[in-house]
CSV table of C-alpha atoms in Angstrom, one decimal:
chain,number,residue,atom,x,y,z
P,250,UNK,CA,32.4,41.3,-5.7
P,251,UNK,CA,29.1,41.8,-4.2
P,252,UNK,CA,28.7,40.6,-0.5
P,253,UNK,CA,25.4,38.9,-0.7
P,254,UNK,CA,23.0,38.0,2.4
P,255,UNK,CA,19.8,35.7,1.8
P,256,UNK,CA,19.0,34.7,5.6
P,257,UNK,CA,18.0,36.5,8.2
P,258,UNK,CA,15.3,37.4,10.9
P,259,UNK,CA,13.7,39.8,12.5
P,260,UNK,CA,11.6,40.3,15.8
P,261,UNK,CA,8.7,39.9,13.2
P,262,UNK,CA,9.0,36.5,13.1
P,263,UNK,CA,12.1,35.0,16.3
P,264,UNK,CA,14.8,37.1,16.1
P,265,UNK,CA,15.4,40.6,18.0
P,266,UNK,CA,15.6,43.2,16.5
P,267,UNK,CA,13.1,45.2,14.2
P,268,UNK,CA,13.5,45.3,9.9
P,269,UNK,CA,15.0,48.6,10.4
P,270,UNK,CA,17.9,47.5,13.0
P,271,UNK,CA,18.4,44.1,11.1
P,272,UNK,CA,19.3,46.3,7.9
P,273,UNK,CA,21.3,48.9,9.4
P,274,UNK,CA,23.4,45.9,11.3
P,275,UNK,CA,23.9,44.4,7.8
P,276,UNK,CA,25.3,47.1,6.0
P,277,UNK,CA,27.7,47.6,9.3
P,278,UNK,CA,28.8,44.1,8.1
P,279,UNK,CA,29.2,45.4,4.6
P,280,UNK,CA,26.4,43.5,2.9
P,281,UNK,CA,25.6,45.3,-0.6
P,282,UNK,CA,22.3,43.0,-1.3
P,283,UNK,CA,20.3,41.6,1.5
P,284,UNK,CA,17.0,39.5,2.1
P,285,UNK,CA,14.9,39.5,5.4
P,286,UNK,CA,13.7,35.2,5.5
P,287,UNK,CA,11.2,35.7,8.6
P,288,UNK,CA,10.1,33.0,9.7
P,289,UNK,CA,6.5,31.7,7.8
P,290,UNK,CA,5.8,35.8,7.8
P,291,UNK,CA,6.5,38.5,5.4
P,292,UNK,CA,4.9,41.3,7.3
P,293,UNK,CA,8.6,43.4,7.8
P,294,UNK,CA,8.7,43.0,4.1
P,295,UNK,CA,7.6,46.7,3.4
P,296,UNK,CA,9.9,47.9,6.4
P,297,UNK,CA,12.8,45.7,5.3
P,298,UNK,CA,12.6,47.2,2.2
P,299,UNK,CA,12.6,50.8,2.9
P,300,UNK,CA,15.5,50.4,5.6
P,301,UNK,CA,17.7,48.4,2.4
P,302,UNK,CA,17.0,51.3,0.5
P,303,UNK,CA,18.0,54.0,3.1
P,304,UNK,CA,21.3,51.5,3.9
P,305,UNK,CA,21.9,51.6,-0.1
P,306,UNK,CA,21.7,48.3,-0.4
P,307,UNK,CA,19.6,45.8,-2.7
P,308,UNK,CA,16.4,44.2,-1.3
P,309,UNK,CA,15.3,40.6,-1.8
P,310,UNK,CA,12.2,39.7,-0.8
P,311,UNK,CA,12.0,36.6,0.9
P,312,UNK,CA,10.3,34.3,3.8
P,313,UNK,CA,11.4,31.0,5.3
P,314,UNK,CA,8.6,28.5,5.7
P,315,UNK,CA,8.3,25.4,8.2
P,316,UNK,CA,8.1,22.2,6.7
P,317,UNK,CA,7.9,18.4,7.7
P,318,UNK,CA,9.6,15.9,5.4
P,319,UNK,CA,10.9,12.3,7.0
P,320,UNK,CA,9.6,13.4,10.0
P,321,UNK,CA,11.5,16.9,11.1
P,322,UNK,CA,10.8,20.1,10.8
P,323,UNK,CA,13.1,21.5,7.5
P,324,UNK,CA,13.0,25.1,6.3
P,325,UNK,CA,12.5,26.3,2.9
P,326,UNK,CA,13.6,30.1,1.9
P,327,UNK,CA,11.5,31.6,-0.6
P,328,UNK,CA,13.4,34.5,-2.6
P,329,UNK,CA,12.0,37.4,-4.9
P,330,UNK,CA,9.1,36.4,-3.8
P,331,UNK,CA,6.2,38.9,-4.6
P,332,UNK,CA,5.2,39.2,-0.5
P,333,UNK,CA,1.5,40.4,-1.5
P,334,UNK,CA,0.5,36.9,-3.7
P,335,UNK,CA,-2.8,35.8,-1.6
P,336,UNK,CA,-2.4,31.7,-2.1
P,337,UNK,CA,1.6,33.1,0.0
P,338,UNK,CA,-0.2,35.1,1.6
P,339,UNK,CA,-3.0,32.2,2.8
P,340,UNK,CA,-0.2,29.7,3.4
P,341,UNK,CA,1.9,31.2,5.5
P,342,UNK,CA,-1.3,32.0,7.7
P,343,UNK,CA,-2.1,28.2,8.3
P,344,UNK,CA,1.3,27.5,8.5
P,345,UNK,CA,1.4,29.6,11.5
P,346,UNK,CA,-1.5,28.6,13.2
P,347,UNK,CA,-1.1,26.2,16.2
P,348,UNK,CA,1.7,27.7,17.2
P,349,UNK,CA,0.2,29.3,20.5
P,350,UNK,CA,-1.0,25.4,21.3
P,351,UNK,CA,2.3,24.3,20.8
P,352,UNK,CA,4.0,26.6,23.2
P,353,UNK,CA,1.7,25.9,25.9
P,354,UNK,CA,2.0,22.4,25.6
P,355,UNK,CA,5.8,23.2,25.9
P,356,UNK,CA,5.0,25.0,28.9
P,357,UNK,CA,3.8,22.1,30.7
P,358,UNK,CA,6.2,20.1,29.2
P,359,UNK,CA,8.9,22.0,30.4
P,360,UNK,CA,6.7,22.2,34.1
P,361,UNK,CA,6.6,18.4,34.6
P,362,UNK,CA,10.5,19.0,34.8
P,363,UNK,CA,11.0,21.7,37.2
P,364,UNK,CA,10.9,24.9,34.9
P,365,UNK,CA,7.9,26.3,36.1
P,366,UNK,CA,5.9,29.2,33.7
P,367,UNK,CA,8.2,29.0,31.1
P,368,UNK,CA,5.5,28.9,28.3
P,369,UNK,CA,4.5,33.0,30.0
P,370,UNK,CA,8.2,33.7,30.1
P,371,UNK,CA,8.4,33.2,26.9
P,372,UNK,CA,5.8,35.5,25.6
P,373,UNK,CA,7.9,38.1,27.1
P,374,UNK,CA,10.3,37.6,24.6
P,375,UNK,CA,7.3,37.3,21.8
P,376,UNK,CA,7.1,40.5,19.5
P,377,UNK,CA,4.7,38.8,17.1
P,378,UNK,CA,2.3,36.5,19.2
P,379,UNK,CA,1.2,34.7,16.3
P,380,UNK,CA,4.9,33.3,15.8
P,381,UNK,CA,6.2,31.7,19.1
P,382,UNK,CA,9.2,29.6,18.5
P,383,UNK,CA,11.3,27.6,20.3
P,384,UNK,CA,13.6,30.2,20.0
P,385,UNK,CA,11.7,32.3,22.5
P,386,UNK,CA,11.7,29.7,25.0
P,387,UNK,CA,15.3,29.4,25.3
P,388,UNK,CA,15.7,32.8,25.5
P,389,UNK,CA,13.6,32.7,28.7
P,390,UNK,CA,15.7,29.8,30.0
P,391,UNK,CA,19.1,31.3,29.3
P,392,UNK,CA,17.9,34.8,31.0
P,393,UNK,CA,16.6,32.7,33.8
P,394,UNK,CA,19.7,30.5,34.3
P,395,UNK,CA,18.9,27.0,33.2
P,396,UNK,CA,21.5,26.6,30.7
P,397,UNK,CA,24.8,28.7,29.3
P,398,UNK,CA,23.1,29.7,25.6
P,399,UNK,CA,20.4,29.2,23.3
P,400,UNK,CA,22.6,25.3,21.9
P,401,UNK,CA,22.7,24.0,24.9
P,402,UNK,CA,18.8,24.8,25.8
P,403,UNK,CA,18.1,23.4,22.2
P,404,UNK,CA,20.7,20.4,23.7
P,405,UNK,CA,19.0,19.3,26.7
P,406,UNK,CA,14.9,20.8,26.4
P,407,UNK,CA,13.7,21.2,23.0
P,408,UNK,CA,15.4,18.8,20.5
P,409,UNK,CA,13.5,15.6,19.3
P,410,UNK,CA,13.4,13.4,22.4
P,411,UNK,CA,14.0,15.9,25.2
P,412,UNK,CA,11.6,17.0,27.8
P,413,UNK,CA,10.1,20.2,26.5
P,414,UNK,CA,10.2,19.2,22.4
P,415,UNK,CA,6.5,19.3,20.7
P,416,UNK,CA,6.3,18.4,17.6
P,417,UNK,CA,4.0,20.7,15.1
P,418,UNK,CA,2.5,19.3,11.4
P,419,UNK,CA,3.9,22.4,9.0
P,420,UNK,CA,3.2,22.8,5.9
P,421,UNK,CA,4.4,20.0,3.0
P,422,UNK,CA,7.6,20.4,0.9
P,423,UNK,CA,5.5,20.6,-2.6
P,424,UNK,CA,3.1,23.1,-0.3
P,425,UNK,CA,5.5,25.7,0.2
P,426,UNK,CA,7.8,25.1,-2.9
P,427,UNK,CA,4.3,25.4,-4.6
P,428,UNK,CA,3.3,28.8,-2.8
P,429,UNK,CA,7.0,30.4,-3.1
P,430,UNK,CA,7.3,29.4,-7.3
P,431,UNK,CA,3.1,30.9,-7.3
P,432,UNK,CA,4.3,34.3,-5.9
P,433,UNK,CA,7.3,34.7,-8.7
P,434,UNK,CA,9.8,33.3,-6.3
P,435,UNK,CA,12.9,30.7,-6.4
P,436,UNK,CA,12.8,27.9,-3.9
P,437,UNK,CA,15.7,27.6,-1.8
P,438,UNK,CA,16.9,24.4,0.9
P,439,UNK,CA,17.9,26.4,4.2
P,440,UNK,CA,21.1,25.1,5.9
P,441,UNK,CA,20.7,21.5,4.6
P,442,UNK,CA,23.7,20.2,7.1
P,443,UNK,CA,21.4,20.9,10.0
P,444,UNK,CA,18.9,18.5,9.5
P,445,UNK,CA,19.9,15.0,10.8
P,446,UNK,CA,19.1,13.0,7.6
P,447,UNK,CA,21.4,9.8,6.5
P,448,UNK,CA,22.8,10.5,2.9
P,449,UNK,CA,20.4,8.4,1.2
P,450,UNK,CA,17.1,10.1,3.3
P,451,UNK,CA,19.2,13.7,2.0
P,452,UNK,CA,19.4,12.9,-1.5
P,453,UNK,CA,15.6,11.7,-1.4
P,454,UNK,CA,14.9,15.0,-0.4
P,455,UNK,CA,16.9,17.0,-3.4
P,456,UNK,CA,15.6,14.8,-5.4
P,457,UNK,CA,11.8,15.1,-4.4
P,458,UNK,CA,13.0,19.4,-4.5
P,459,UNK,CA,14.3,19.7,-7.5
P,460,UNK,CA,10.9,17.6,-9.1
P,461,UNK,CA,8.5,20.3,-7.0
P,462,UNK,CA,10.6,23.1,-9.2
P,463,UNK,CA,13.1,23.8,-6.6
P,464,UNK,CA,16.2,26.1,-7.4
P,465,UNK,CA,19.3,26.2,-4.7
P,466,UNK,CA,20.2,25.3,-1.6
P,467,UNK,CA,22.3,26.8,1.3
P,468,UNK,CA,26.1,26.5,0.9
P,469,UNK,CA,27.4,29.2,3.1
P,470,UNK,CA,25.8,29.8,5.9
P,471,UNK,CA,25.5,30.5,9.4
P,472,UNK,CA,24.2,27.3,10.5
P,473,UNK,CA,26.9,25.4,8.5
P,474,UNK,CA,30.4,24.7,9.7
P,475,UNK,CA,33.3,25.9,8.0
P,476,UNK,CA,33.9,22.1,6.6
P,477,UNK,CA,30.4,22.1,5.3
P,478,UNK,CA,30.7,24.5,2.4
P,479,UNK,CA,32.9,22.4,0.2
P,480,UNK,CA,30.5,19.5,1.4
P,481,UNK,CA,27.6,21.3,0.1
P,482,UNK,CA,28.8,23.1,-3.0
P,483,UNK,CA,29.9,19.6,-4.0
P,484,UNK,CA,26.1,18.4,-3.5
P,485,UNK,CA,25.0,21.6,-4.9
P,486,UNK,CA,26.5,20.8,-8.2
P,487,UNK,CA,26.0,17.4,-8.7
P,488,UNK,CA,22.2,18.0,-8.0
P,489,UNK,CA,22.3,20.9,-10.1
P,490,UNK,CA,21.0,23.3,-7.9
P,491,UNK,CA,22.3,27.2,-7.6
P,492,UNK,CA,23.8,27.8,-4.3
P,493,UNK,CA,22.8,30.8,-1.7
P,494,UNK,CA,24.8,32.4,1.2
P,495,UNK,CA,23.4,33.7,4.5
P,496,UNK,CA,24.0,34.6,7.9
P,497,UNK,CA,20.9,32.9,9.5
P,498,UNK,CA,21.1,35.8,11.9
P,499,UNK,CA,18.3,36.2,14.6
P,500,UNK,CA,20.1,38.5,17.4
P,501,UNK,CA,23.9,40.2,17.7
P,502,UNK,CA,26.0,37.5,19.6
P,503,UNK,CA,24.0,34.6,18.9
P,504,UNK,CA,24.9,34.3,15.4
P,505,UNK,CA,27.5,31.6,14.9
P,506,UNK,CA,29.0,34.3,12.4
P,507,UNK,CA,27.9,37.4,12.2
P,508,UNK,CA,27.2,39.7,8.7
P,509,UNK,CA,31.2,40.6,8.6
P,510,UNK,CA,32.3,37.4,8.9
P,511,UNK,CA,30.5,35.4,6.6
P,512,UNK,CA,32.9,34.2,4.3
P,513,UNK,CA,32.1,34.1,0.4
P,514,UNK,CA,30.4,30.8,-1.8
P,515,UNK,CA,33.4,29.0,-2.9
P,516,UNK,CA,34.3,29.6,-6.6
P,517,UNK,CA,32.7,26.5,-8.2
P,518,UNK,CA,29.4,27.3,-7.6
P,519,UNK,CA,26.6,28.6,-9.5
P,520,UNK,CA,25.1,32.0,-6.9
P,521,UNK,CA,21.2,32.0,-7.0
P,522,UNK,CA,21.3,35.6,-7.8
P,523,UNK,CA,23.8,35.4,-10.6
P,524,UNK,CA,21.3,36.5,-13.3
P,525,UNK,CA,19.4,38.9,-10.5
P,526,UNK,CA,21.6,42.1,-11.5
């Protein structure tokens, strides 16, 4: 069976460490076909792809864009995506502008409560300036001392309602399923369990994905808990959608579960890259 991963950054976009180092880490963990999902970027694409090659594994390209739908911030991962499509290309630019505004407004966000210069910590921990996350503030404030790890940052400073959470207009759900189906690609719901929608506001989001062309969501992954998977292979199936697997890895040891570890979709599902090979 292969061992398939379909999420996962690099310090292109918020995670640590370069295309190359992602790939090696991933075969380490024995995964035969892998896709780099940087965040609202594809600029590692070409590096990603050469490092899957010298690893002998298969490359997907992919990206994960930055949404708002019922007022949060959701993810959509793009797969076989062609990473040179110009309207992609175009997208993911505006999409990614604003985020240096946002991070100084978390700055001083962050300021009014005692956590002074955080927003040019931060950018010490910023390989791409053009994609400053949240991420790369809690970095900062773990190194510094404020809080134990990156959940408990998230926790207390930059979760909806907390003192250093600014909220940014992405792009729309028919937006990005619209630029990732344009480029050849197959629209896909990242970690669905994550996002803190009643049932009813969830299926209104399948439903409205599935309309837009949408092909799969996330069944296994990082940012699921183990009691999740059955959940959402049960969804997956009764909406029809393929199901994907992924680490969501952004660093070694902040991973809930790392490349190894990532157990397999559960047997009743449909894999998005069933007809791939």
């Amino acid at each position: 069976m292969l061992k398939v991963d379909l999420h996962c950054h690099s310090n292109v976009s918020d995670g640590v460490l370069p295309p190359a180092e992602v790939a090696a880490h991933a075969r380490r963990g024995g995964v035969d076909v892998w896709a780099l999902t940087d965040h609202d970027e594809v600029g590692g694409t070409a590096a990603a792809r050469a490092a899957a090659a010298e690893q002998g594994m298969r490359f997907v390209p992919g990206v994960e864009i930055s949404i708002t739908w019922g007022g949060e911030t959701v993810h959509i991962v793009g797969l076989q995506i062609d990473e040179n499509d110009q309207t992609l290309q175009q997208g993911l630019e505006a999409t990614r502008s604003g985020r240096d505004a946002r991070g100084k407004e978390i700055g001083a966000q962050l300021a009014k409560v005692g956590i002074p210069d955080a927003y040019e910590g931060a950018l010490d921990y910023v390989d791409n300036p053009a994609l400053m996350s949240r991420t790369h503030f809690a970095r900062f404030l773990v190194d510094k001392g404020y809080c134990r790890d990156i959940p408990e940052v998230f926790k207390k400073y930059l979760s909806p309602g907390q003192p250093g959470y600014v909220e940014h207009r992405w792009a729309t759900l028919a937006q990005a399923v619209g630029w990732i189906r344009g480029a050849g690609g197959v629209a896909v719901i990242a970690h669905p369990g994550r996002y803190k929608f009643t049932p009813m506001q969830q299926g209104v989001l399948f439903d409205e994905f599935k309309q837009l062309g949408g092909t799969a969501i996330e069944v296994v992954t990082g940012s699921h808990t183990p009691d999740q998977y059955p959940e959402y292979a049960k969804l997956a199936n009764a909406y029809g959608f393929l199901a994907s697997r992924g680490t969501d890895f952004h660093a070694p040891g902040e991973a809930r579960v790392d490349f190894a570890l990532l157990p397999p979709l559960p047997s009743s599902v449909t894999p998005v890259w069933h007809d791939w090979f």
